[in-house]
Coordinates of C-alpha atoms in Angstrom, one line a residue:
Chain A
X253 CA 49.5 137.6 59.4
X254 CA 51.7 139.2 62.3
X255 CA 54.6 137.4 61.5
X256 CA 55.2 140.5 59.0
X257 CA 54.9 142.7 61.5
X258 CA 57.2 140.9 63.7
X259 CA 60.0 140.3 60.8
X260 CA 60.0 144.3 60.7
X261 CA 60.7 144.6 64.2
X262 CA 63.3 141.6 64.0
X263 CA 64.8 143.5 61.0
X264 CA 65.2 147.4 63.4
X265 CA 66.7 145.1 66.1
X266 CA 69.6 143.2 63.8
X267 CA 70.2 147.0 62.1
X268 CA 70.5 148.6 65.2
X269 CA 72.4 145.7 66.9
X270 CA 74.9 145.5 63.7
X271 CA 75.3 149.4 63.7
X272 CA 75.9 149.3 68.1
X273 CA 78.8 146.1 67.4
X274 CA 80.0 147.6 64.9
X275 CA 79.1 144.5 62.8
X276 CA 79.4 144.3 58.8
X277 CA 77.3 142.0 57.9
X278 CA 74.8 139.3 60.5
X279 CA 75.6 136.1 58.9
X280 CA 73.5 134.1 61.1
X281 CA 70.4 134.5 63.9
X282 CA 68.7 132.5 66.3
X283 CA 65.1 133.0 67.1
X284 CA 63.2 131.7 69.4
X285 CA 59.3 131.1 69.3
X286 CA 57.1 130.3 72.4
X287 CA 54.8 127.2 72.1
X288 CA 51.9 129.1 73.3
X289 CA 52.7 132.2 71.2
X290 CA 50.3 131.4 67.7
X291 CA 53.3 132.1 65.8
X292 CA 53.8 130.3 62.4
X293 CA 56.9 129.2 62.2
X294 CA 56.6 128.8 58.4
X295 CA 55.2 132.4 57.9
X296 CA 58.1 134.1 60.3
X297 CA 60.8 131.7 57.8
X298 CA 58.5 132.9 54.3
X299 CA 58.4 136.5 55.8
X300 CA 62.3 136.3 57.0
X301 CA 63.6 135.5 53.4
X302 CA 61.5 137.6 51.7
X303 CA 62.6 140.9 53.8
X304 CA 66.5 140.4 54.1
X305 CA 67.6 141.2 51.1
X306 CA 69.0 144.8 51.6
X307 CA 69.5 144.7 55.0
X308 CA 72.6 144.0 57.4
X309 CA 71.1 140.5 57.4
X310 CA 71.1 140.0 53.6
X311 CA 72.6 136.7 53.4
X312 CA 71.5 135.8 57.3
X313 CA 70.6 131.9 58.1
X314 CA 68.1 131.8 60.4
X315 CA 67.2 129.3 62.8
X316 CA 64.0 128.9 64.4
X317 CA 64.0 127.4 68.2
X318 CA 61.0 126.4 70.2
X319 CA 60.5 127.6 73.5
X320 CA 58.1 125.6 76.0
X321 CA 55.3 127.3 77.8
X322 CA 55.0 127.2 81.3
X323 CA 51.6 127.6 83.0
X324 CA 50.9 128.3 87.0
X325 CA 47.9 126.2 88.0
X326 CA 45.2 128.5 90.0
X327 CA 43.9 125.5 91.9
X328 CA 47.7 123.8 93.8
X329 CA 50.5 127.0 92.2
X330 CA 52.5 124.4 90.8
X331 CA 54.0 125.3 87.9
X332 CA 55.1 123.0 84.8
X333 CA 55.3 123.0 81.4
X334 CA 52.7 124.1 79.1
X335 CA 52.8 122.4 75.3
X336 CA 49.3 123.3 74.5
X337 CA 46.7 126.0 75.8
X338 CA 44.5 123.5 76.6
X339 CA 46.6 121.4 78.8
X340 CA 45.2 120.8 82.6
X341 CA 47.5 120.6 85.3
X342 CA 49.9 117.8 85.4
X343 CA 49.9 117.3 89.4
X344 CA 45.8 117.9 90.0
X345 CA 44.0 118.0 86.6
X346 CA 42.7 121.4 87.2
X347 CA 42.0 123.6 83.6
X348 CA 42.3 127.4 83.4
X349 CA 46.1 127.4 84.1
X350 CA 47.9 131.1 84.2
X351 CA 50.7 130.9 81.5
X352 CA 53.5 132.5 82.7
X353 CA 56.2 131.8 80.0
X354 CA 55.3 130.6 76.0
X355 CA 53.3 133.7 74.7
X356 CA 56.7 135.4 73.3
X357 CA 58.8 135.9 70.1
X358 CA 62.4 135.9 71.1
X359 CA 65.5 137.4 69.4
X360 CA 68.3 134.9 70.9
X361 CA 71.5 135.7 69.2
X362 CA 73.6 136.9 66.2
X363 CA 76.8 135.9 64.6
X364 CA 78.3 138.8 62.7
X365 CA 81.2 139.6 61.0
X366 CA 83.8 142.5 61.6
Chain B
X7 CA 75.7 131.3 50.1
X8 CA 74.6 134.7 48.7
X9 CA 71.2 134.1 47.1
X10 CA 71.6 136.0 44.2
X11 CA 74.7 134.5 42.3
X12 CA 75.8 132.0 44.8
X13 CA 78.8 133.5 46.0
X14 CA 80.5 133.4 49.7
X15 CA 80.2 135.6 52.5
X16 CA 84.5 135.0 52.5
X17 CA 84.1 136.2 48.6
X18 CA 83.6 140.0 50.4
X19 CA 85.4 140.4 53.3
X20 CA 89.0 141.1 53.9
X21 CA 90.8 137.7 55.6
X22 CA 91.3 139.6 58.7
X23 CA 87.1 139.9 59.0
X24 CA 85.8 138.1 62.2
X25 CA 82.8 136.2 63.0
X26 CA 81.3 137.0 66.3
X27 CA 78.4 136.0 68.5
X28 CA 76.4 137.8 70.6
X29 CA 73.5 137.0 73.0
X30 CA 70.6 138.9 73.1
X31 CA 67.6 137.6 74.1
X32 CA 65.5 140.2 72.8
X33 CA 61.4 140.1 72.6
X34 CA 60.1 141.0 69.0
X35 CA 57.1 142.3 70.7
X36 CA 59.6 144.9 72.5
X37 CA 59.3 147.8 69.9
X38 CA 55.6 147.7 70.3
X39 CA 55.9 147.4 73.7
X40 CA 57.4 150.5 74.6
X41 CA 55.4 152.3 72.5
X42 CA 52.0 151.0 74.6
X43 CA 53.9 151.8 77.7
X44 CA 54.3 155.4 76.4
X45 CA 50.9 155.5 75.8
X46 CA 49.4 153.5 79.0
X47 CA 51.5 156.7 80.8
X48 CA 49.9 159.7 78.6
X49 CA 46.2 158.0 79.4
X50 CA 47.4 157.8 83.3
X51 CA 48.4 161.2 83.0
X52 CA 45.0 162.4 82.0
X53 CA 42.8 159.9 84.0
X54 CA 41.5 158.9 80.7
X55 CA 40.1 155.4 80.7
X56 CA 40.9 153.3 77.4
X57 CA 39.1 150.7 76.1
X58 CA 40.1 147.9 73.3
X59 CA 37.3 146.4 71.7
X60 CA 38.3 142.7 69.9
X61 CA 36.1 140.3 67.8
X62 CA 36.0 138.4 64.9
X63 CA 34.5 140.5 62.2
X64 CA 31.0 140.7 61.7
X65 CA 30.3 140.0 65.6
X66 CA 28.9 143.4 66.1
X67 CA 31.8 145.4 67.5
X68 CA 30.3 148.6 65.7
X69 CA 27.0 148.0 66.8
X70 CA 27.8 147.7 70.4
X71 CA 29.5 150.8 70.4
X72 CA 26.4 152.3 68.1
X73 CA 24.0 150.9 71.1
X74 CA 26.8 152.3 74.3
X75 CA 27.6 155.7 73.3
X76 CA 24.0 156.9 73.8
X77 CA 24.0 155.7 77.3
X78 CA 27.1 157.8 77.8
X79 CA 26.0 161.0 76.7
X80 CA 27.4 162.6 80.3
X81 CA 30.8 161.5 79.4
X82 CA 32.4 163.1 76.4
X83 CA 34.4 159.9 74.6
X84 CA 35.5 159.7 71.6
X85 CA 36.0 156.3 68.9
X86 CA 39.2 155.3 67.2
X87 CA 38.1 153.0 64.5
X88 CA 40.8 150.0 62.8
X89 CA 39.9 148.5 59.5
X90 CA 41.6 147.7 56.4
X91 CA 39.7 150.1 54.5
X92 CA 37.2 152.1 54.2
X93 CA 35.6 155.2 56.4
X94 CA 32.5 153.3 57.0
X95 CA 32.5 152.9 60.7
X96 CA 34.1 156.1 61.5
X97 CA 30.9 157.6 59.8
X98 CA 28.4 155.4 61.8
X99 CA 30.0 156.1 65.4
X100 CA 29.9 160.1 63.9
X101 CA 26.2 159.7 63.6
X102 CA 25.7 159.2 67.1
X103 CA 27.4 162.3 67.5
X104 CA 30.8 161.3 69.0
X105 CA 33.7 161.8 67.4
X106 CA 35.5 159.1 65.9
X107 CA 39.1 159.2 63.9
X108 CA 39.9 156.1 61.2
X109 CA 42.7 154.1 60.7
X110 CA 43.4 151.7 57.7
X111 CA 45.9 149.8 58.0
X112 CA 45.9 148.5 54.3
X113 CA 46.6 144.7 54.7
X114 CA 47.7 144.9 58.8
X115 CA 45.7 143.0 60.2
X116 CA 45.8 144.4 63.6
X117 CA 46.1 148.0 64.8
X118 CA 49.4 148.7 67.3
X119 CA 50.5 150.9 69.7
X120 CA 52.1 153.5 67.4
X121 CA 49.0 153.5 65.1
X122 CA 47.3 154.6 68.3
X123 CA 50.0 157.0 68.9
X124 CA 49.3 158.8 65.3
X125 CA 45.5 158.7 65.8
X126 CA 45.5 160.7 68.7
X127 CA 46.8 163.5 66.9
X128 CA 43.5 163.9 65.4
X129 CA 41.9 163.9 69.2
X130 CA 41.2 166.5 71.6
X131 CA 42.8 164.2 73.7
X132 CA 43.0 166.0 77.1
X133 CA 39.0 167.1 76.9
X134 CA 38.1 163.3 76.5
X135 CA 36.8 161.1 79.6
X136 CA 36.2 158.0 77.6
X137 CA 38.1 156.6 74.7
X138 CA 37.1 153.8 73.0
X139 CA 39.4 151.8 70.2
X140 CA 37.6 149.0 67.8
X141 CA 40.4 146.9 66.5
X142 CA 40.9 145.2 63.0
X143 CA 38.0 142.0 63.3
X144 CA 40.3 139.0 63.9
X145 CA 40.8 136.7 66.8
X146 CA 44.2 136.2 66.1
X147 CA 46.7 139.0 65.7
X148 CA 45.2 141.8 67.6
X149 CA 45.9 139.9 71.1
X150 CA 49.2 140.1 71.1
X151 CA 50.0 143.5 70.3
X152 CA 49.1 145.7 73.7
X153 CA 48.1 149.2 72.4
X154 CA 48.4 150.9 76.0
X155 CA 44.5 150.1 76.8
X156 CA 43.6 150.1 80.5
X157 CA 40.5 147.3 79.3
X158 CA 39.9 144.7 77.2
X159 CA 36.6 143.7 76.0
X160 CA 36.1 140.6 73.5
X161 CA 32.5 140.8 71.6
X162 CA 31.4 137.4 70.8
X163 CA 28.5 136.9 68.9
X164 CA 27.0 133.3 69.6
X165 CA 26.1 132.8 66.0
X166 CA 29.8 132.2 66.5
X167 CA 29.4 129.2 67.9
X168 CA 30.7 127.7 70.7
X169 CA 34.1 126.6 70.5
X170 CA 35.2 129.8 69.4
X171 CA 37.4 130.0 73.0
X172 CA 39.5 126.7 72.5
X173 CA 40.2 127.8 69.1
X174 CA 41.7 131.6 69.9
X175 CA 42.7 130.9 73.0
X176 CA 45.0 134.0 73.4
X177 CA 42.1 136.3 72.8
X178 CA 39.9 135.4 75.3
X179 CA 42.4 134.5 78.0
X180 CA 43.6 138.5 77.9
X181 CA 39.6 139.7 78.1
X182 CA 38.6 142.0 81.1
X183 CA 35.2 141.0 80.1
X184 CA 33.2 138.7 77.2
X185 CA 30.5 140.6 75.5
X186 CA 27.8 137.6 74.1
X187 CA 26.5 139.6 71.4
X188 CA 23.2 138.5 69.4
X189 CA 21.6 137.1 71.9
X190 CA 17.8 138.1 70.7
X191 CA 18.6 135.0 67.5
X192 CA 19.3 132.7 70.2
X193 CA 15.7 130.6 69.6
X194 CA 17.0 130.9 65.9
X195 CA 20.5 128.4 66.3
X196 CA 21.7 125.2 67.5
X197 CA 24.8 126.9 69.5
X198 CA 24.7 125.6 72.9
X199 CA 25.1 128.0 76.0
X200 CA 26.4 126.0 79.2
X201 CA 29.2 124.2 76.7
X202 CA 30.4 128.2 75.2
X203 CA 30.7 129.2 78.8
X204 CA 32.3 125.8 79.7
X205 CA 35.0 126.5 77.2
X206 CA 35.6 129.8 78.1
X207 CA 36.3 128.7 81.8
X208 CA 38.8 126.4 80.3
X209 CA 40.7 129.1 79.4
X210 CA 40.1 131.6 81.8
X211 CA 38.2 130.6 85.0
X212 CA 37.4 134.0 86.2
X213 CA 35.9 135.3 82.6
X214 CA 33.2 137.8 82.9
X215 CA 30.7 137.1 80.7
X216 CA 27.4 139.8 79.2
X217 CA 24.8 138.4 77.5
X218 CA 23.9 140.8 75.2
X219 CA 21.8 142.0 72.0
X220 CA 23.2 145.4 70.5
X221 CA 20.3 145.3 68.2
X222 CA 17.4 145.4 71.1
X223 CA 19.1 146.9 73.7
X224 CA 18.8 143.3 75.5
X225 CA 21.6 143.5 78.4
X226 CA 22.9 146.5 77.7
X227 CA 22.3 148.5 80.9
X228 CA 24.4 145.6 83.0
X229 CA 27.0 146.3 80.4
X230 CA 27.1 150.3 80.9
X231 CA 27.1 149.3 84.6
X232 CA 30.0 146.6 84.3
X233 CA 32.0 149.5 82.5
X234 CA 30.9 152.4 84.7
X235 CA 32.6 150.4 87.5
X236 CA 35.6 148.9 85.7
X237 CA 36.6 152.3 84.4
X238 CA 36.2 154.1 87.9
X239 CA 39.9 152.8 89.2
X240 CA 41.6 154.5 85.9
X241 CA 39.3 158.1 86.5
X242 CA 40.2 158.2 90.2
X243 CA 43.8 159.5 90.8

């Protein structure tokens, strides 16, 4: 389960972020999660609430966004969204698409207090 | 709410605290990141090719390696082995008489770009002309942490089945090349070829793909010749 691994990284970034704004305390986060990433939402939210307490982002809300993927198709270069691996090309049908946007887990913003 | 007693964030703070927001747009993959770049630069630095080896377990990542390093005896190499526990494959790559370095990760279930770091302590790094990593056995979680490799190779083993590509497709979109591993039990299943390649060209078109058997030695010459040439560009300066 990476999402552990990821919650630790998210966990560095709001400490360093609070400490660099000077923040007291992140009372809310946005996250963002790429449709083509093979994140669980439900295991980054489980792994979330089970790390914050003692952190900067103790008593954080988080809120979990979807990002769409977007694939290149090899066959016409037209790009368009990308919901699913799997989906062909919306313009020729072709498979085998390069994804250029979807794969990532995305720190969006904080709200912290002074 | 505080989860604890139920009190207010307001409960805490002085009146005069404000609530800001801030964009970011930060990648949680960024940490890691960094850290593979730093690597991918040191291996640069010494012309020393890297190769990540990814599977589910059982597919015969070990075994591959068992049957390749003989064939390499003029390069020196060296093995940096990922499991949860145990020494077990460290020992076997030993046997063969290349050196090899463990890593447990305890429950990770993938190894990352600073575990890489730490293990190359243990290496005579700058002697080495080939360095091979075998990654935690899971489809999953090891694609999406880059541990500064210069090539990725997925081992499949077709008692696998098929379908194994539409159902990971991260792994096998990020492969340099598709090792088909236990090949010689092919009269022995019901998996079927022409659909397992089919499926991998769904997800990427231009997959290279080895037929192989690390237990008979089937294919493993046009392996050692696929990675002779694939390494050459990271050797030559």
């Amino acid at each position: 389960m990476h999402e552990l691994s990821l919650v630790e990284a998210l966990l560095d970034q709001l400490t360093s972020t609070a400490q660099a704004e000077d923040l007291q305390r992140i009372t809310a986060l946005t996250v963002s999660v790429g449709t083509l990433s093979h994140v669980s939402t439900e295991a980054l939210r489980f792994c979330f609430e089970a790390c914050q307490r003692g952190t900067v982002a103790e008593s954080a809300v988080l809120t979990i966004e979807s990002e769409t993927g977007h694939a290149r198709c090899p066959a016409c270069q037209r790009e368009a969204p990308a919901q699913d691996w799997l989906d062909c090309c919306p313009y020729c049908g072709q498979a085998g698409r390069q994804i250029i946007r979807g794969r990532d887990v995305r720190l969006k913003s904080i709200q912290g207090l002074h | 709410m505080c989860g604890t007693c139920g009190c207010k964030p307001h409960d805490f703070y002085p009146k005069s605290a404000t609530s800001r927001q801030i964009k970011l747009d930060i990648s949680l993959l960024n940490q890691n990141q960094q850290q593979a770049t730093h690597n991918r630069a040191r291996f640069q630095q010494l012309r020393l090719p890297v190769v990540n080896l990814m599977s589910s377990p059982g597919s015969g990542k070990t075994r591959v390696l068992e049957a390749t390093l003989p064939h390499l005896k003029s390069l020196k190499c060296a093995v940096i082995e990922g499991d949860l526990q145990t020494r077990r494959d460290a020992e076997r790559i030993k046997k063969t008489g290349t050196p090899a370095v463990q890593i447990n990760t305890g429950k990770g279930c993938h190894l990352d770009a600073r575990s890489i770091d730490t293990a190359l302590d243990q290496l005579d790094i700058a002697s080495l002309q080939l360095l091979f990593i075998e990654n935690v056995g899971n489809l999953v979680c090891p694609a999406a942490f880059d541990l500064g490799e210069s090539l990725r190779v997925v081992v499949l083993a077709i008692t696998e089945g098929e379908d194994k590509p539409l159902k990971y497709p991260d792994m096998f979109y990020d492969a340099d090349v598709v090792l088909l591993n236990k090949m010689d039990l092919l009269p022995h299943l019901e998996v079927n070829l022409d659909d397992l390649y089919d499926n991998l060209k769904q997800i990427q078109p231009n997959a290279v793909v080895l037929p192989i058997s690390a237990q008979t030695g089937e294919g493993i010459e046009g392996w050692i010749e696929w990675l002779t040439q694939a390494t050459r560009k990271f050797t030559s300066a």
